XYZ file of N, CA and C in Angstrom:
726
model
N 0.846 -1.196 0.000
C 0.000 0.000 0.000
C 0.877 1.239 0.000
N 1.597 1.422 -1.088
C 2.509 2.560 -1.202
C 2.103 3.445 -2.364
N 2.595 4.678 -2.314
C 2.345 5.589 -3.426
C 2.996 5.074 -4.698
N 4.134 4.418 -4.552
C 4.805 3.864 -5.731
C 3.938 2.808 -6.400
N 3.291 1.969 -5.588
C 2.400 0.946 -6.147
C 1.216 1.594 -6.848
N 0.646 2.632 -6.232
C -0.471 3.330 -6.850
C -0.030 4.021 -8.133
N 1.142 4.640 -8.099
C 1.660 5.345 -9.269
C 1.859 4.374 -10.432
N 2.388 3.199 -10.126
C 2.660 2.219 -11.177
C 1.375 1.758 -11.861
N 0.276 1.724 -11.119
C -0.996 1.280 -11.687
C -1.508 2.225 -12.770
N -1.049 3.477 -12.749
C -1.520 4.470 -13.716
C -0.787 4.398 -15.048
N 0.350 3.750 -15.081
C 1.194 3.799 -16.275
C 1.156 2.474 -17.038
N 1.442 2.573 -18.327
C 1.429 1.386 -19.168
C 0.030 0.896 -19.497
N -0.973 1.750 -19.296
C -2.346 1.348 -19.616
C -2.546 1.340 -21.137
N -3.300 0.396 -21.603
C -3.628 0.359 -23.024
C -4.995 1.013 -23.235
N -5.262 1.568 -24.420
C -6.572 2.181 -24.667
C -7.705 1.190 -24.384
N -8.688 1.644 -23.665
C -9.795 0.777 -23.304
C -9.564 0.004 -22.020
N -8.400 0.186 -21.396
C -8.106 -0.503 -20.134
C -7.601 0.497 -19.097
N -8.427 1.464 -18.717
C -7.987 2.450 -17.718
C -7.965 1.828 -16.322
N -7.266 2.465 -15.420
C -7.304 2.091 -14.008
C -8.652 2.524 -13.455
N -9.440 1.573 -12.987
C -10.764 1.878 -12.462
C -10.680 1.940 -10.946
N -10.978 3.108 -10.402
C -10.887 3.340 -8.963
C -12.278 3.667 -8.416
N -13.003 2.660 -7.937
C -14.311 2.942 -7.344
C -14.153 3.695 -6.036
N -15.223 4.374 -5.631
C -15.132 5.278 -4.480
C -15.899 4.809 -3.264
N -15.225 4.242 -2.269
C -15.908 3.870 -1.032
C -16.178 5.087 -0.164
N -17.285 5.050 0.547
C -17.645 6.165 1.414
C -17.528 5.810 2.889
N -17.269 4.544 3.185
C -17.036 4.111 4.568
C -16.284 2.795 4.530
N -15.968 2.258 5.703
C -15.168 1.039 5.769
C -15.891 -0.148 5.150
N -17.201 -0.241 5.367
C -17.953 -1.381 4.842
C -17.952 -1.385 3.314
N -18.216 -0.245 2.706
C -18.201 -0.195 1.235
C -16.794 -0.429 0.698
N -15.764 0.011 1.434
C -14.384 -0.223 1.013
C -14.089 -1.718 0.979
N -14.570 -2.445 1.982
C -14.336 -3.895 2.009
C -15.022 -4.578 0.824
N -16.234 -4.158 0.519
C -16.962 -4.744 -0.607
C -16.191 -4.513 -1.909
N -15.736 -3.301 -2.135
C -15.054 -2.965 -3.381
C -13.694 -3.641 -3.479
N -12.999 -3.732 -2.367
C -11.720 -4.421 -2.364
C -11.905 -5.910 -2.645
N -12.924 -6.503 -2.034
C -13.196 -7.926 -2.245
C -13.588 -8.211 -3.688
N -14.119 -7.200 -4.384
C -14.498 -7.369 -5.791
C -13.286 -7.413 -6.711
N -12.108 -7.131 -6.167
C -10.880 -7.278 -6.929
C -10.249 -6.018 -7.460
N -10.765 -4.868 -7.077
C -10.151 -3.631 -7.558
C -8.796 -3.432 -6.883
N -7.767 -3.031 -7.638
C -6.413 -2.956 -7.080
C -6.152 -1.723 -6.232
N -7.047 -0.749 -6.275
C -6.908 0.480 -5.482
C -8.275 1.138 -5.408
N -8.410 2.072 -4.469
C -9.683 2.759 -4.257
C -9.433 4.254 -4.152
N -10.467 5.044 -4.432
C -10.354 6.505 -4.343
C -11.604 7.060 -3.678
N -11.453 7.594 -2.491
C -12.621 8.079 -1.757
C -13.201 9.332 -2.418
N -14.521 9.459 -2.448
C -15.162 10.679 -2.927
C -15.552 11.552 -1.737
N -15.175 12.805 -1.759
C -15.489 13.668 -0.616
C -16.988 13.803 -0.410
N -17.749 13.870 -1.513
C -19.198 14.026 -1.383
C -19.832 12.783 -0.775
N -19.357 11.600 -1.171
C -19.890 10.367 -0.608
C -19.563 10.224 0.864
N -18.332 10.562 1.227
C -17.948 10.508 2.635
C -18.764 11.518 3.435
N -18.930 12.713 2.877
C -19.726 13.739 3.559
C -21.131 13.231 3.842
N -21.755 12.620 2.843
C -23.114 12.106 3.023
C -23.164 11.050 4.112
N -22.152 10.189 4.159
C -22.140 9.134 5.165
C -21.982 9.691 6.577
N -21.413 10.883 6.662
C -21.193 11.515 7.969
C -22.283 12.527 8.318
N -23.231 12.707 7.405
C -24.337 13.621 7.678
C -24.082 15.060 7.298
N -23.125 15.304 6.391
C -22.808 16.662 5.962
C -23.148 16.860 4.496
N -23.353 18.108 4.111
C -23.453 18.455 2.707
C -22.056 18.388 2.090
N -22.025 18.190 0.788
C -20.746 18.170 0.097
C -20.003 19.474 0.346
N -18.754 19.372 0.736
C -17.934 20.547 0.994
C -18.010 21.072 2.405
N -18.857 20.467 3.247
C -19.047 20.980 4.609
C -18.446 20.071 5.679
N -17.750 19.020 5.292
C -17.177 18.109 6.276
C -15.975 18.746 6.962
N -15.942 18.799 8.284
C -14.751 19.303 8.973
C -13.542 18.436 8.644
N -12.393 19.057 8.568
C -11.179 18.327 8.186
C -10.929 17.123 9.078
N -11.088 17.291 10.391
C -10.799 16.188 11.307
C -11.692 14.987 11.029
N -12.946 15.234 10.711
C -13.859 14.129 10.435
C -13.538 13.471 9.099
N -13.136 14.256 8.110
C -12.765 13.671 6.821
C -11.528 12.789 6.971
N -10.515 13.280 7.659
C -9.307 12.475 7.834
C -9.605 11.208 8.634
N -10.455 11.307 9.644
C -10.815 10.132 10.440
C -11.548 9.104 9.585
N -12.442 9.567 8.711
C -13.173 8.661 7.826
C -12.221 7.975 6.849
N -11.284 8.736 6.296
C -10.307 8.151 5.380
C -9.477 7.098 6.109
N -9.073 7.376 7.332
C -8.274 6.417 8.101
C -9.041 5.114 8.315
N -10.339 5.204 8.589
C -11.137 3.981 8.773
C -11.200 3.172 7.479
N -11.334 3.861 6.360
C -11.377 3.180 5.063
C -10.046 2.483 4.795
N -8.945 3.195 5.030
C -7.620 2.618 4.789
C -7.407 1.373 5.658
N -7.806 1.447 6.920
C -7.618 0.309 7.819
C -8.436 -0.905 7.400
N -9.517 -0.677 6.666
C -10.430 -1.768 6.322
C -9.955 -2.605 5.139
N -8.965 -2.128 4.390
C -8.559 -2.816 3.164
C -7.048 -2.977 3.101
N -6.613 -3.763 2.139
C -5.173 -3.985 1.960
C -4.722 -3.551 0.570
N -5.426 -2.573 0.001
C -5.042 -2.000 -1.293
C -4.782 -0.515 -1.101
N -4.039 0.118 -2.013
C -3.786 1.557 -1.882
C -5.079 2.366 -1.943
N -5.128 3.413 -1.149
C -6.293 4.301 -1.112
C -5.844 5.734 -1.402
N -6.548 6.373 -2.325
C -6.364 7.798 -2.586
C -7.539 8.534 -1.967
N -7.285 9.653 -1.353
C -8.324 10.399 -0.641
C -8.617 11.725 -1.328
N -9.894 12.006 -1.485
C -10.315 13.313 -1.978
C -10.329 14.271 -0.785
N -9.380 15.196 -0.772
C -9.313 16.157 0.333
C -9.726 17.552 -0.133
N -10.583 17.572 -1.164
C -11.185 18.816 -1.643
C -10.115 19.865 -1.929
N -10.221 21.050 -1.374
C -9.218 22.085 -1.633
C -8.175 22.164 -0.518
N -8.211 21.190 0.385
C -7.192 21.151 1.426
C -7.602 21.744 2.755
N -8.872 22.156 2.882
C -9.423 22.611 4.163
C -8.696 23.810 4.758
N -8.056 24.585 3.919
C -7.363 25.773 4.400
C -6.069 25.479 5.153
N -5.625 24.223 5.118
C -4.415 23.834 5.835
C -3.169 24.194 5.030
N -2.111 24.544 5.746
C -0.831 24.756 5.088
C -0.367 23.429 4.493
N 0.387 23.463 3.397
C 0.792 22.220 2.745
C 1.432 21.190 3.672
N 2.297 21.620 4.581
C 2.939 20.648 5.468
C 1.933 19.953 6.366
N 1.031 20.715 6.965
C 0.042 20.089 7.839
C -0.900 19.200 7.041
N -1.290 19.637 5.857
C -2.169 18.836 5.021
C -1.525 17.489 4.705
N -0.283 17.512 4.268
C 0.411 16.273 3.912
C 0.592 15.382 5.140
N 1.006 15.971 6.249
C 1.232 15.164 7.450
C -0.054 14.499 7.926
N -1.147 15.232 7.912
C -2.410 14.658 8.380
C -2.928 13.616 7.393
N -2.702 13.846 6.121
C -3.136 12.888 5.124
C -2.330 11.594 5.225
N -1.018 11.713 5.332
C -0.179 10.521 5.448
C -0.486 9.753 6.732
N -0.885 10.457 7.778
C -1.212 9.795 9.047
C -2.433 8.887 8.907
N -3.287 9.142 7.902
C -4.453 8.274 7.689
C -4.064 6.956 7.037
N -2.895 6.926 6.416
C -2.477 5.749 5.665
C -2.761 5.864 4.179
N -3.430 6.924 3.749
C -3.682 7.134 2.326
C -2.360 7.396 1.604
N -2.295 6.954 0.344
C -1.065 7.140 -0.425
C -1.291 7.991 -1.676
N -2.464 8.583 -1.772
C -2.765 9.475 -2.880
C -3.801 10.484 -2.452
N -3.968 11.532 -3.256
C -4.990 12.526 -2.923
C -5.433 13.267 -4.172
N -6.654 13.764 -4.118
C -7.153 14.751 -5.069
C -7.064 16.109 -4.398
N -6.578 17.089 -5.127
C -6.598 18.481 -4.661
C -7.206 19.331 -5.762
N -8.284 20.021 -5.443
C -9.002 20.782 -6.459
C -8.608 22.252 -6.450
N -8.890 22.920 -7.568
C -8.515 24.332 -7.674
C -9.723 25.268 -7.565
N -10.723 24.844 -6.815
C -11.842 25.702 -6.446
C -11.843 25.878 -4.932
N -11.927 27.108 -4.477
C -12.009 27.404 -3.047
C -13.217 28.300 -2.820
N -14.109 27.858 -1.958
C -15.335 28.619 -1.661
C -16.099 28.988 -2.935
N -16.160 28.038 -3.851
C -16.935 28.240 -5.070
C -16.268 29.085 -6.133
N -14.998 29.426 -5.936
C -14.288 30.285 -6.888
C -13.073 29.540 -7.434
N -12.887 29.576 -8.737
C -11.705 28.994 -9.363
C -10.501 29.861 -9.012
N -9.520 29.277 -8.340
C -8.387 30.063 -7.865
C -7.409 30.334 -9.003
N -6.530 31.281 -8.772
C -5.492 31.587 -9.741
C -4.639 30.345 -9.981
N -4.396 30.025 -11.247
C -3.674 28.804 -11.581
C -2.240 28.825 -11.067
N -1.600 29.986 -11.089
C -0.242 30.086 -10.573
C -0.194 29.819 -9.083
N -1.182 30.348 -8.354
C -1.259 30.116 -6.903
C -1.440 28.625 -6.625
N -2.313 27.981 -7.389
C -2.539 26.554 -7.187
C -1.300 25.735 -7.531
N -0.609 26.125 -8.576
C 0.618 25.423 -8.942
C 1.662 25.541 -7.837
N 1.781 26.725 -7.254
C 2.724 26.902 -6.139
C 2.346 26.007 -4.967
N 1.065 25.919 -4.692
C 0.593 25.073 -3.589
C 0.894 23.606 -3.875
N 0.651 23.169 -5.093
C 0.951 21.788 -5.451
C 2.448 21.504 -5.344
N 3.263 22.482 -5.730
C 4.712 22.305 -5.616
C 5.127 22.148 -4.157
N 4.494 22.905 -3.272
C 4.795 22.770 -1.846
C 4.353 21.408 -1.309
N 3.187 20.965 -1.746
C 2.714 19.634 -1.337
C 3.691 18.570 -1.808
N 4.148 18.687 -3.050
C 5.108 17.708 -3.571
C 6.411 17.733 -2.789
N 6.876 18.923 -2.451
C 8.130 19.030 -1.701
C 8.006 18.347 -0.340
N 6.895 18.579 0.339
C 6.698 17.978 1.660
C 6.488 16.472 1.552
N 5.678 16.052 0.588
C 5.312 14.638 0.483
C 6.405 13.788 -0.153
N 7.274 14.403 -0.953
C 8.235 13.598 -1.689
C 7.493 12.625 -2.589
N 7.905 11.357 -2.547
C 7.246 10.339 -3.368
C 6.175 9.580 -2.599
N 5.800 10.070 -1.416
C 4.875 9.310 -0.565
C 3.408 9.506 -0.921
N 3.118 10.417 -1.853
C 1.734 10.637 -2.276
C 1.651 10.698 -3.797
N 0.618 10.049 -4.350
C 0.256 10.273 -5.739
C -0.683 11.472 -5.731
N -0.237 12.579 -6.285
C -1.021 13.819 -6.255
C -1.797 13.963 -7.561
N -3.111 13.916 -7.443
C -4.007 14.053 -8.587
C -4.589 15.463 -8.552
N -4.167 16.288 -9.478
C -4.573 17.701 -9.480
C -5.901 17.848 -10.217
N -6.942 18.207 -9.470
C -8.251 18.374 -10.102
C -8.344 19.758 -10.729
N -8.817 19.788 -11.966
C -8.988 21.032 -12.710
C -10.487 21.267 -12.840
N -10.965 22.352 -12.252
C -12.409 22.564 -12.117
C -13.027 23.479 -13.168
N -12.356 23.624 -14.287
C -12.834 24.541 -15.319
C -14.212 24.170 -15.860
N -14.554 22.878 -15.808
C -15.843 22.447 -16.354
C -16.946 22.400 -15.308
N -16.604 22.559 -14.036
C -17.646 22.573 -13.001
C -17.815 23.952 -12.375
N -16.711 24.628 -12.108
C -16.786 25.981 -11.551
C -16.963 27.006 -12.662
N -16.415 26.691 -13.831
C -16.522 27.602 -14.961
C -15.298 28.484 -15.101
N -15.198 29.157 -16.224
C -14.071 30.047 -16.512
C -14.629 31.437 -16.818
N -13.801 32.473 -16.719
C -14.277 33.832 -17.022
C -14.838 33.927 -18.434
N -15.796 34.807 -18.597
C -16.407 35.008 -19.906
C -15.341 35.379 -20.929
N -15.424 34.762 -22.074
C -14.467 35.028 -23.132
C -13.251 34.126 -23.102
N -13.158 33.270 -22.082
C -12.035 32.345 -21.958
C -12.395 31.016 -22.606
N -11.498 30.481 -23.400
C -11.722 29.177 -24.008
C -11.566 28.105 -22.931
N -12.629 27.370 -22.678
C -12.657 26.422 -21.565
C -11.603 25.323 -21.716
N -11.510 24.766 -22.897
C -10.553 23.679 -23.101
C -9.114 24.180 -23.033
N -8.857 25.309 -23.619
C -7.505 25.871 -23.578
C -7.106 26.202 -22.144
N -8.037 26.714 -21.355
C -7.740 27.024 -19.962
C -7.514 25.741 -19.159
N -8.247 24.700 -19.488
C -8.043 23.412 -18.831
C -6.638 22.900 -19.089
N -6.209 22.961 -20.333
C -4.861 22.505 -20.689
C -3.808 23.368 -20.016
N -4.017 24.686 -20.016
C -3.039 25.587 -19.389
C -2.847 25.240 -17.925
N -3.949 25.058 -17.217
C -3.864 24.717 -15.799
C -3.219 23.348 -15.604
N -3.635 22.391 -16.398
C -3.080 21.044 -16.256
C -1.573 21.039 -16.444
N -1.078 21.770 -17.441
C 0.365 21.808 -17.691
C 1.108 22.475 -16.532
N 0.525 23.528 -15.979
C 1.146 24.172 -14.819
C 1.201 23.211 -13.638
N 0.146 22.462 -13.434
C 0.079 21.567 -12.281
C 1.049 20.394 -12.435
N 1.167 19.882 -13.640
C 2.127 18.795 -13.871
C 3.554 19.310 -13.679
N 3.832 20.505 -14.181
C 5.163 21.093 -13.995
C 5.466 21.317 -12.528
N 4.428 21.532 -11.725
C 4.615 21.749 -10.280
C 4.809 20.441 -9.517
N 4.600 19.310 -10.186
C 4.846 18.036 -9.526
C 3.651 17.119 -9.399
N 2.503 17.510 -9.956
C 1.341 16.628 -9.895
C 1.612 15.358 -10.694
N 1.165 14.226 -10.159
C 1.346 12.943 -10.837
C 0.297 12.719 -11.920
N -0.874 13.315 -11.736
C -1.965 13.145 -12.678
C -2.849 14.368 -12.647
N -3.741 14.470 -13.628
C -4.663 15.599 -13.671
C -6.082 15.071 -13.851
N -7.015 15.820 -13.299
C -8.409 15.394 -13.272
C -9.307 16.540 -13.724
N -9.518 16.677 -15.021
C -10.434 17.716 -15.509
C -11.874 17.245 -15.323
N -12.335 17.337 -14.097
C -13.623 16.762 -13.725
C -14.747 17.305 -14.594
N -15.596 16.377 -15.053
C -16.763 16.705 -15.876
C -16.412 17.218 -17.263
N -15.182 17.011 -17.696
C -14.842 17.368 -19.081
C -15.704 16.539 -20.030
N -16.203 17.130 -21.093
C -17.027 16.366 -22.028
C -16.213 15.245 -22.671
N -16.818 14.094 -22.895
C -16.077 12.962 -23.467
C -15.337 13.302 -24.754
N -15.941 14.136 -25.594
C -15.305 14.450 -26.873
C -14.015 15.262 -26.704
N -13.826 15.867 -25.529
C -12.601 16.636 -25.281
C -11.469 15.765 -24.761
N -11.771 14.571 -24.288
C -10.754 13.737 -23.649
C -9.572 13.401 -24.560
N -9.784 13.038 -25.835
C -8.612 12.748 -26.671
C -7.668 13.933 -26.800
N -8.217 15.127 -26.931
C -7.367 16.318 -27.071
C -6.650 16.629 -25.755
N -7.356 16.484 -24.648
C -6.734 16.745 -23.347
C -5.623 15.737 -23.071
N -5.890 14.468 -23.362
C -4.880 13.441 -23.122
C -3.642 13.669 -23.989
N -3.848 14.136 -25.212
C -2.719 14.386 -26.107
C -1.907 15.601 -25.670
N -2.556 16.558 -25.021
C -1.891 17.811 -24.665
C -1.177 17.760 -23.322
N -1.568 16.835 -22.454
C -1.059 16.819 -21.078
C -0.205 15.575 -20.844
N 1.064 15.747 -20.465
C 1.969 14.606 -20.287
C 1.858 13.970 -18.898
N 0.658 13.535 -18.557
C 0.421 12.884 -17.267
C -0.864 12.082 -17.378
N -1.037 11.065 -16.548
C -2.273 10.283 -16.597
C -3.500 11.176 -16.408
N -4.484 10.961 -17.272
C -5.711 11.756 -17.250
C -6.804 10.982 -16.531
N -7.434 11.622 -15.555
C -8.536 11.039 -14.782
C -9.852 11.523 -15.386
N -10.731 10.589 -15.733
C -12.054 10.949 -16.228
C -13.106 10.512 -15.220
N -14.189 11.270 -15.169
C -15.313 10.956 -14.283
C -16.335 10.127 -15.047
N -16.640 8.939 -14.532
C -17.694 8.116 -15.123
C -19.026 8.518 -14.509
N -19.972 8.829 -15.373
C -21.294 9.238 -14.920
C -22.324 8.249 -15.437
N -23.439 8.154 -14.721
C -24.456 7.175 -15.094
C -25.045 7.444 -16.474
N -25.006 8.702 -16.906
C -25.576 9.058 -18.204
C -24.514 9.257 -19.281
N -23.297 8.777 -19.015
C -22.213 8.981 -19.966
C -21.538 7.680 -20.349
N -20.428 7.761 -21.074
C -19.699 6.560 -21.490
C -19.201 5.768 -20.277
N -19.096 4.466 -20.433
C -18.569 3.615 -19.377
C -17.059 3.703 -19.300
N -16.467 3.070 -18.286
C -15.015 3.148 -18.094
C -14.203 2.718 -19.313
N -14.604 1.618 -19.952
C -13.824 1.156 -21.105
C -13.806 2.213 -22.213
N -14.951 2.795 -22.489
C -15.009 3.814 -23.534
C -14.211 5.048 -23.128
N -14.273 5.429 -21.861
C -13.487 6.568 -21.394
C -11.995 6.294 -21.582
N -11.600 5.041 -21.370
C -10.210 4.675 -21.615
C -9.852 4.790 -23.085
N -10.748 4.379 -23.951
C -10.502 4.501 -25.387
C -10.362 5.962 -25.795
N -11.042 6.841 -25.075
C -10.992 8.271 -25.399
C -9.759 8.967 -24.827
N -9.000 8.267 -23.991
C -7.763 8.854 -23.486
C -7.575 8.835 -21.989
N -8.576 8.411 -21.241
C -8.434 8.370 -19.785
C -7.538 7.216 -19.370
N -6.567 7.505 -18.508
C -5.740 6.452 -17.922
C -6.333 5.984 -16.602
N -7.233 6.792 -16.060
C -7.824 6.514 -14.745
C -9.281 6.960 -14.777
N -10.150 6.144 -14.191
C -11.570 6.469 -14.151
C -12.060 6.395 -12.717
N -12.707 7.460 -12.271
C -13.317 7.480 -10.944
C -14.803 7.814 -11.091
N -15.527 7.734 -9.993
C -16.974 7.811 -10.053
C -17.579 8.903 -9.179
N -16.731 9.698 -8.508
C -17.281 10.672 -7.581
C -18.175 9.945 -6.580
N -19.283 10.571 -6.180
C -20.190 9.905 -5.239
C -21.206 8.995 -5.934
N -20.964 8.675 -7.210
C -21.946 7.933 -7.987
C -22.321 6.588 -7.389
N -21.338 5.847 -6.872
C -21.647 4.537 -6.306
C -22.451 4.674 -5.019
N -22.124 5.677 -4.231
C -22.886 5.910 -2.999
C -24.322 6.284 -3.340
N -24.511 7.087 -4.374
C -25.860 7.458 -4.801
C -26.646 6.229 -5.244
N -25.994 5.318 -5.975
C -26.682 4.123 -6.435
C -27.036 3.215 -5.262
N -26.144 3.132 -4.292
C -26.434 2.313 -3.112
C -27.617 2.874 -2.334
N -27.674 4.193 -2.202
C -28.782 4.813 -1.485
C -30.094 4.661 -2.256
N -30.015 4.711 -3.583
C -31.221 4.523 -4.393
C -31.763 3.109 -4.215
N -30.858 2.125 -4.176
C -31.288 0.744 -3.962
C -31.908 0.582 -2.577
N -31.312 1.243 -1.593
C -31.846 1.158 -0.238
C -33.216 1.810 -0.144
N -33.379 2.964 -0.816
C -34.689 3.629 -0.806
C -35.764 2.741 -1.421
N -35.407 2.097 -2.534
C -36.377 1.225 -3.192
C -36.752 0.047 -2.293
N -35.746 -0.541 -1.676
C -36.005 -1.692 -0.796
C -36.808 -1.257 0.419
N -36.435 -0.102 0.999
C -37.136 0.389 2.191
C -38.608 0.695 1.863
N -38.824 1.266 0.663
C -40.199 1.539 0.277
C -41.019 0.277 0.155
N -40.400 -0.786 -0.337
C -41.094 -2.056 -0.457
C -41.444 -2.681 0.862
N -40.656 -2.408 1.885
C -40.909 -2.979 3.211
C -42.259 -2.532 3.755
N -42.697 -1.356 3.368
C -43.965 -0.840 3.896
C -45.172 -1.559 3.317
N -44.966 -2.271 2.225
C -46.095 -2.967 1.595
C -46.087 -4.464 1.883
N -45.058 -4.943 2.610
C -44.977 -6.371 2.917
C -45.958 -6.738 4.020
């Protein structure tokens, strides 16, 4: 369960065979996903938040780190943690607290309080995280141009590439242009010299197709947690008629 092992899983992928990282939201779901044979897992902040009774983005840092630690303890595969924008922590404290959970990877997004931050500022922050973490973390730099939006008159795809290149130069191991349209993935993958993370959505292409389009890694956000809750709602509703 090392960052090196997680890093190796991202490389040498063939088109149509991306690294599929399902997202557990608690220890029980982590055990289920690990038992299904997935070689690594990636926690979704929104799914963890829901399991703890918080809205997405409202989980206190201490509770998020504690939840990640429980997930890591429950499995014997590498775990990457979505730590949102870092909870306002200085890079050293963020890395130390993250490593203390046992996680060997993280997502760090470039939206803070609903605002897309300056790309240079985010690159500097990622460089500091890399300096502190060394090789102990796989740093997946999330690019929020397709969810937070870009200033009027800015080319969305060009801005995504610009940010991704800055983040890779700062030491990010991978980039995650969350919610990028599938048709943009081949161009993004060709432009960015790092593994590309694509989000699999219930109404979009499946993991294999996302891999064919250029994704080296596929995650699901809180999608699996949403499906589990939908199944529970359906079953619970049926109980009232038994």
